[in-house]
Short mmCIF file of C-alpha atoms in Angstrom, two decimals:
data_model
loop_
_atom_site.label_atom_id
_atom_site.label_comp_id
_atom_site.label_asym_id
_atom_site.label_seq_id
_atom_site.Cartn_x
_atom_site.Cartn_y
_atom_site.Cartn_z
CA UNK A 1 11.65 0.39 19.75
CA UNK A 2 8.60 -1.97 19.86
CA UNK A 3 7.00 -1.99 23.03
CA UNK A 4 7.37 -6.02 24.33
CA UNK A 5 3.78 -5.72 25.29
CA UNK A 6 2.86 -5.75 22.06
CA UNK A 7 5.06 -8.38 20.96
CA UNK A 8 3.21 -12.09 20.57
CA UNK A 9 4.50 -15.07 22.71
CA UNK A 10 6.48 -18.25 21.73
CA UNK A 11 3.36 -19.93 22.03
CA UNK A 12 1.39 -17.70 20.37
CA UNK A 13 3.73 -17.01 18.09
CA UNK A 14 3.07 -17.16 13.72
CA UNK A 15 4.67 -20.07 12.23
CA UNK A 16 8.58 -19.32 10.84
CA UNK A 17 8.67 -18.10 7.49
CA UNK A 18 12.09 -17.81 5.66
CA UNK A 19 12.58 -16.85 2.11
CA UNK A 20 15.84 -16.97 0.31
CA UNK A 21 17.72 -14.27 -2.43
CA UNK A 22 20.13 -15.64 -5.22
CA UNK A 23 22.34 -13.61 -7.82
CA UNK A 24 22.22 -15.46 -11.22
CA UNK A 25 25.42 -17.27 -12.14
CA UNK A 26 28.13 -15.65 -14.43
CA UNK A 27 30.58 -19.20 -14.58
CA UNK A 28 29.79 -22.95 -15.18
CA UNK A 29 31.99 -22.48 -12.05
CA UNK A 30 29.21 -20.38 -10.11
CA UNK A 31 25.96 -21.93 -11.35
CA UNK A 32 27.44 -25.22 -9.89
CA UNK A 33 27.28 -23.51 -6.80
CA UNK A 34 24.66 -21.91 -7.21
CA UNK A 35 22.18 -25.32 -7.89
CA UNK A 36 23.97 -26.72 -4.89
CA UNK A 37 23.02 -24.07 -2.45
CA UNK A 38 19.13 -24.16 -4.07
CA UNK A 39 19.41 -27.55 -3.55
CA UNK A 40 20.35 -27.75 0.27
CA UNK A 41 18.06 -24.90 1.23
CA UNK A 42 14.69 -26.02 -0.86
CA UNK A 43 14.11 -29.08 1.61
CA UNK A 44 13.89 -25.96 4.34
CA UNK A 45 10.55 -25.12 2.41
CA UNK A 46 10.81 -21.52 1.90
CA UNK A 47 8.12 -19.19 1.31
CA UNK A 48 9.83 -17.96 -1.97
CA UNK A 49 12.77 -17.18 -3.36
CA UNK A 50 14.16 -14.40 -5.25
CA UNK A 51 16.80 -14.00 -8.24
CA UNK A 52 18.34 -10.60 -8.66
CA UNK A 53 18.54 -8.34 -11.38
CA UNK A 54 21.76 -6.38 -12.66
CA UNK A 55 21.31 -2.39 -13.52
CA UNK A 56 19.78 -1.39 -16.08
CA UNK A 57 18.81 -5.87 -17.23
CA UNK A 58 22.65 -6.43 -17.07
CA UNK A 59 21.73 -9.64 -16.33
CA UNK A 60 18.35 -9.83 -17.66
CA UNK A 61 18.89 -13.22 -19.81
CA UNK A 62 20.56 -14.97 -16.73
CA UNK A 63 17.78 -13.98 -14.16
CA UNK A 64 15.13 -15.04 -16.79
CA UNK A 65 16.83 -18.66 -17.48
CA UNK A 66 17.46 -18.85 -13.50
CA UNK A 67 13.72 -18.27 -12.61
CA UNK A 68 12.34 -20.31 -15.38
CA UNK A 69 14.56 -23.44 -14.29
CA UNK A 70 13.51 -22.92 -10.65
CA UNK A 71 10.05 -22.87 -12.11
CA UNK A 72 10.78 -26.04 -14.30
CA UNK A 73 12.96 -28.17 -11.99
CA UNK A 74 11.40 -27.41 -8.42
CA UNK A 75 8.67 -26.92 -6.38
CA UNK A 76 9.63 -23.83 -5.47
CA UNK A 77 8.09 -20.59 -5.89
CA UNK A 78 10.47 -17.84 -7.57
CA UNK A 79 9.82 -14.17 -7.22
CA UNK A 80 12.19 -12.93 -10.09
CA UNK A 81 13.30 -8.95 -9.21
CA UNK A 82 12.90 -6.45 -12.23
CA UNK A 83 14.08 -2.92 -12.11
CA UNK A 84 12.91 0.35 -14.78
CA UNK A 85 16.38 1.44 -15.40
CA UNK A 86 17.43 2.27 -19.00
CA UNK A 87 14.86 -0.01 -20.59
CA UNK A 88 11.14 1.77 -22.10
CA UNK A 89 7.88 0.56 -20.72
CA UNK A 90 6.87 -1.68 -23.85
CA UNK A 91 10.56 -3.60 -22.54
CA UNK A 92 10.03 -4.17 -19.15
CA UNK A 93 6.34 -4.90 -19.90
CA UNK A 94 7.57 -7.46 -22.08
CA UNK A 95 9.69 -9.06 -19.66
CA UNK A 96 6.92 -9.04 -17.37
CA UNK A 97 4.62 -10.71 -19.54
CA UNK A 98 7.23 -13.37 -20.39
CA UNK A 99 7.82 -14.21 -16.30
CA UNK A 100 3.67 -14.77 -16.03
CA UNK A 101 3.85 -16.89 -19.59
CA UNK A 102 7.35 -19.03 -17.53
CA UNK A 103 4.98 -19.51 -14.60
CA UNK A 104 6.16 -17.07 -12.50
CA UNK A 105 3.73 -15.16 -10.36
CA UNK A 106 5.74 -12.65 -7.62
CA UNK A 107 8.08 -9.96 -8.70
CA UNK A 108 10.13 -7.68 -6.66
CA UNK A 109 9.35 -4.53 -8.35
CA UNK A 110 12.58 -1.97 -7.70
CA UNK A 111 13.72 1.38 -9.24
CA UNK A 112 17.34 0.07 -9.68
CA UNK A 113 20.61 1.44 -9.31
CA UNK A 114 21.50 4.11 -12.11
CA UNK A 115 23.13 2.40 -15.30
CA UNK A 116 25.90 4.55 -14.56
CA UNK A 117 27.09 2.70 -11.55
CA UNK A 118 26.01 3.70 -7.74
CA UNK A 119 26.75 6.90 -6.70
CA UNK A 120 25.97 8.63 -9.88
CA UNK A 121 22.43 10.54 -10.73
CA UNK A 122 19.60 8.23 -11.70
CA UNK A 123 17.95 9.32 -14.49
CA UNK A 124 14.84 8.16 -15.75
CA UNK A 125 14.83 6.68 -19.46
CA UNK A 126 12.18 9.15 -21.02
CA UNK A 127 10.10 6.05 -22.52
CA UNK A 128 10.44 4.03 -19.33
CA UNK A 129 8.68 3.79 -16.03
CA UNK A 130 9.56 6.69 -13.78
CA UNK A 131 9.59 5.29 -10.57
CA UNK A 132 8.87 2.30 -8.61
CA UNK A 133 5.95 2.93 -7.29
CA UNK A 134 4.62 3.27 -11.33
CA UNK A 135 6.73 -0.22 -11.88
CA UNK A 136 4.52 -2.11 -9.34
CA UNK A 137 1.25 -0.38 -10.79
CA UNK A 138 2.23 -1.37 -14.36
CA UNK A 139 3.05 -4.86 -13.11
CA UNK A 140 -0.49 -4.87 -11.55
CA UNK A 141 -1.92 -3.90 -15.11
CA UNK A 142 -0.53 -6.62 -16.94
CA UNK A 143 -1.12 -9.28 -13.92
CA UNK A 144 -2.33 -11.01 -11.03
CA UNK A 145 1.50 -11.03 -9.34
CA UNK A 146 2.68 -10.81 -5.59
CA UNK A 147 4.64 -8.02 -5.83
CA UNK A 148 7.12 -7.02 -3.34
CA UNK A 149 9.05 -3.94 -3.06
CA UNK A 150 12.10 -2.64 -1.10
CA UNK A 151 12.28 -0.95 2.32
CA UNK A 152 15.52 0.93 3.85
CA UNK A 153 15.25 0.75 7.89
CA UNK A 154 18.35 3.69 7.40
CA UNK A 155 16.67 5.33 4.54
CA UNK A 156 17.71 5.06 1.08
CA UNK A 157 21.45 6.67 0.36
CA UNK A 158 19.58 8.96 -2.23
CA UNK A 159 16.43 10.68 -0.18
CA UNK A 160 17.00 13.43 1.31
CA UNK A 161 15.27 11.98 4.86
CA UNK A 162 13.70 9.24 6.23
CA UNK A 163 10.60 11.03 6.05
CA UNK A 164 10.52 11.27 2.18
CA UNK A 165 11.55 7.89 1.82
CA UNK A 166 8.74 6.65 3.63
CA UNK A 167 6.70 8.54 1.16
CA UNK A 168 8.04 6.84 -1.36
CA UNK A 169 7.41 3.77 0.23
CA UNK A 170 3.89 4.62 0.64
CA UNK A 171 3.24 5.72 -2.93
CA UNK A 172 4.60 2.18 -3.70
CA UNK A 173 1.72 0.28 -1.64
CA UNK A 174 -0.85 2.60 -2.88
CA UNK A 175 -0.25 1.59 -6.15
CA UNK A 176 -0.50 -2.38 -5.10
CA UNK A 177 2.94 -3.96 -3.59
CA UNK A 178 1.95 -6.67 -1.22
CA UNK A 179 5.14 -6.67 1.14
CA UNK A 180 8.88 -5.05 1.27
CA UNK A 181 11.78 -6.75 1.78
CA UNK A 182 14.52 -4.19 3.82
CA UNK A 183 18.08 -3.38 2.69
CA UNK A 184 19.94 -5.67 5.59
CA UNK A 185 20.75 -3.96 8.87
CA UNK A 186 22.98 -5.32 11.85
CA UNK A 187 21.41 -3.27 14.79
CA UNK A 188 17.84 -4.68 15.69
CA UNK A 189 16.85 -1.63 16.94
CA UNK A 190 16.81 0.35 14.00
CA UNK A 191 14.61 -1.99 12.61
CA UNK A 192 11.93 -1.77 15.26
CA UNK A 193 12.47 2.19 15.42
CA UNK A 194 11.79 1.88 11.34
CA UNK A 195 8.15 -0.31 11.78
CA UNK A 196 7.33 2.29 14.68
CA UNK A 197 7.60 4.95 11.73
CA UNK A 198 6.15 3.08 8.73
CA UNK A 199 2.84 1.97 11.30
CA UNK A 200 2.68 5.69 12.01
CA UNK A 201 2.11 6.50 8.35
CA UNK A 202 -0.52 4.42 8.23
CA UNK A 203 1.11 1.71 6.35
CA UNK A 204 0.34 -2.11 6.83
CA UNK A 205 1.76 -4.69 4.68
CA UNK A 206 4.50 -6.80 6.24
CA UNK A 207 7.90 -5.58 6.23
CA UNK A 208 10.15 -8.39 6.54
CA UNK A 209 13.83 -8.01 7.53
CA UNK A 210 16.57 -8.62 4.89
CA UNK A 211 19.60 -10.53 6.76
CA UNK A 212 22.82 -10.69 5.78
CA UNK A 213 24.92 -13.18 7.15
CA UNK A 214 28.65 -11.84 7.11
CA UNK A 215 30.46 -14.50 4.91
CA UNK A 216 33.19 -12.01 4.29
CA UNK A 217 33.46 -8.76 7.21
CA UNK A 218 35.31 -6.68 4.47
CA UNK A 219 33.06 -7.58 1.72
CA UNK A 220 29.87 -7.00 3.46
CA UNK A 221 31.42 -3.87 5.52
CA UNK A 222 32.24 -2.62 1.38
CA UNK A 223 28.93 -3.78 0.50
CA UNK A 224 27.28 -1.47 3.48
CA UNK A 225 29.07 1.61 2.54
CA UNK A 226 27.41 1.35 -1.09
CA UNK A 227 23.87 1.11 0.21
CA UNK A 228 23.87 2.84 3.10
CA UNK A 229 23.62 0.60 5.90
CA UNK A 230 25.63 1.37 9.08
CA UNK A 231 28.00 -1.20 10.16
CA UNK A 232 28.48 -1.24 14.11
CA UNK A 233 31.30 -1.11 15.67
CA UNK A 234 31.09 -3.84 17.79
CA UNK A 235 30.36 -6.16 14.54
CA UNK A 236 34.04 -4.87 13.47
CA UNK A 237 35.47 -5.53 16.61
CA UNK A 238 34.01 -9.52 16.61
CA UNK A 239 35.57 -9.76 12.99
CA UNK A 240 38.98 -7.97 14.00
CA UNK A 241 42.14 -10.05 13.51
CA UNK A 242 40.38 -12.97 11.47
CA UNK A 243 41.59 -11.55 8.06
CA UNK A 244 43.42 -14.75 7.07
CA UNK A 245 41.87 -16.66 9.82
CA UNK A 246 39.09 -18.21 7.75
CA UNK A 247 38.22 -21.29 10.18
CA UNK A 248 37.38 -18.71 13.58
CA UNK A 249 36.13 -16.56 10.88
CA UNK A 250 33.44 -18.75 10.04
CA UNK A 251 32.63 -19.80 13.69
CA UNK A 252 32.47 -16.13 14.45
CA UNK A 253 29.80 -15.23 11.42
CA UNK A 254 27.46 -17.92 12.69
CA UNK A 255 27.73 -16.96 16.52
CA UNK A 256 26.68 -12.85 15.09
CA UNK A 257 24.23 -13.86 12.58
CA UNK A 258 22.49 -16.32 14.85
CA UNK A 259 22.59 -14.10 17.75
CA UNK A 260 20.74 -11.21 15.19
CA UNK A 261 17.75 -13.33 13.92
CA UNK A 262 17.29 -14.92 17.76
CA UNK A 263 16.77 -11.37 19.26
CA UNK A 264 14.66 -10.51 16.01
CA UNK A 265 12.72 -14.03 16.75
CA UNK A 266 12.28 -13.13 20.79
CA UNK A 267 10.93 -9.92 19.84
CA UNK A 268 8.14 -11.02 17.81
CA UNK A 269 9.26 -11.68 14.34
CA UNK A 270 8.63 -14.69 12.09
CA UNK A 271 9.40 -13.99 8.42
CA UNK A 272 12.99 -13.75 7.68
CA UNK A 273 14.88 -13.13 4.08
CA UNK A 274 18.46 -13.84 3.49
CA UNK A 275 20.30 -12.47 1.33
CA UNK A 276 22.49 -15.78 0.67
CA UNK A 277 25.39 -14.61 -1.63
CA UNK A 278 24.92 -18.25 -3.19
CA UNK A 279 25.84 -19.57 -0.39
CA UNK A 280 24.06 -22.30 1.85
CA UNK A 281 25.28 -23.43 4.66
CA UNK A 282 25.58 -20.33 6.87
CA UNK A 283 22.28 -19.46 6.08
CA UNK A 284 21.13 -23.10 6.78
CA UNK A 285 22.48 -23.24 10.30
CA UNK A 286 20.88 -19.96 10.97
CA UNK A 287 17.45 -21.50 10.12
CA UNK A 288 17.95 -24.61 11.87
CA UNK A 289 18.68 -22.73 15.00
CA UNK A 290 15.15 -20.44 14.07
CA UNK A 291 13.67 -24.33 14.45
CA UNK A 292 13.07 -24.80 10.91
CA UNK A 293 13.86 -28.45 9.71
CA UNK A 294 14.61 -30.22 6.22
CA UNK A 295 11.35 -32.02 4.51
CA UNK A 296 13.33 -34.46 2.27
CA UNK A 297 12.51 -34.07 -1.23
CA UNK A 298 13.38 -35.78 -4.50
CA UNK A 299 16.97 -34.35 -6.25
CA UNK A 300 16.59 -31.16 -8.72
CA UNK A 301 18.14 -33.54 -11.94
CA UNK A 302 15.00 -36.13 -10.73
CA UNK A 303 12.37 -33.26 -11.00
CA UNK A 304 13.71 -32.17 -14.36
CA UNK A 305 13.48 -36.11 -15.17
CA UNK A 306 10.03 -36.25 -13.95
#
């Protein structure tokens, strides 16, 4: 854990910084929610947000047309994710080049899950970028981009120790990532235990906590066992009877998730990312109680106008 005496004050504390994740939309049905949830959270002025990308460009087209209408219709500032599975280099450099001509200017550089679904071996394509670490140094090449990169305060499900993870993760800064993003956790600690071992290896960007508010305990518990994270069993226990209960449900997601990022918060840390689901007001309340208020600004359809 982080020793409190090197944790900053509330007064002397960095300004809150909050930045948002978003799946593109498969439906009319979900990109109406979708634009509704951008729409509540932009007036929170986030730092950036980010737009997923499905293995192996799955969802390539939709991520594209989702970052280059945030770029369009907001003032917002994107970061779109882009992964090396089963595409060659000249493909993903290609995409790259068409986020910088769109107006985009951060990518979160990751490996990706194998095309063959999680769980099975990755496998490099043979024309393609190897690893991640050679993503963010080709998306260095062709740019001036943020790029951020992922961190796993449990360890990535497929290295072998924590150890070798973080030397992945250092391999990935040496070749030019500006920040990582972590796979969400529910126990605090682990996190500080995590930025006790990264500091050790000498690394220094920021490593900002991925939260996941629990919309859903059996969705997000399903959702931990694919990626590794632990769920605790006191978060099961707070979630245990609620099943069709969707009301307490609800109240009880707020009181867990608020009760995470305020401990996070006391202890000395002021950039959050959530990993929204498409879905706004949870993740608004939680930043409202962080102290973060709404700057009005003028309606998406109005920008678009404009």
């Amino acid at each position: 854990m982080v020793s409190t005496a090197f944790r900053p004050s509330r007064e002397s504390r960095r300004p809150i910084r909050v930045s948002f994740e978003f799946f593109p939309p498969k439906t009319a049905e979900m990109e109406e929610t979708l634009w509704a949830s951008i729409e509540r959270l932009a007036p929170l002025q986030p730092s950036f947000v980010s737009v997923t990308y499905g293995a192996g460009g799955s969802t390539r087209e939709r991520t594209h047309n989702t970052v280059a209408r945030l770029v369009r219709e907001t003032s917002l500032k994107p970061a779109a994710h882009l992964t090396c599975v089963a595409a060659t280099q000249g493909e993903v450099d290609e995409v790259v080049r068409s986020y910088w001509d769109a107006g985009v200017r951060h990518i979160v550089a990751l490996r990706g899950d194998p095309a063959e679904g999680v769980g099975t071996a990755y496998q490099a394509h043979p024309g393609g970028y190897a690893r991640s670490c050679d993503l963010v140094a080709g998306i260095k090449r062709i740019g001036d981009f943020q790029v951020s990169v992922s961190a796993y305060p449990e360890r990535h499900p497929e290295a072998p120790s924590l150890d070798q993870d973080l030397d992945a993760l250092k391999a990935k800064v040496d070749c030019g990532a500006d920040r990582a993003i972590t796979q969400f956790f529910f126990d605090n600690d682990l996190f500080f235990r995590y930025l006790d071992r990264v500091q050790s290896r000498g690394i220094n960007i920021p490593i900002i906590p991925g939260i996941l508010p629990v919309q859903n305990f059996k969705q997000a518990a399903n959702f931990a066992r694919r990626t590794g994270a632990s769920v605790p069993d006191w978060l099961a226990a707070r979630f245990e009877g609620l099943e069709d209960d969707v009301a307490t449900r609800k109240l009880v997601a707020a009181a867990v998730a608020a009760e995470q990022v305020l401990d996070l918060l006391d202890r000395g840390v002021t950039d959050f990312h959530f990993y929204t689901m498409n879905r706004a007001d949870l993740v608004y309340a939680i930043c409202h109680l962080l102290g973060l208020r709404a700057v009005p600004a003028a309606p998406l359809t109005e920008k678009a106008a404009a």
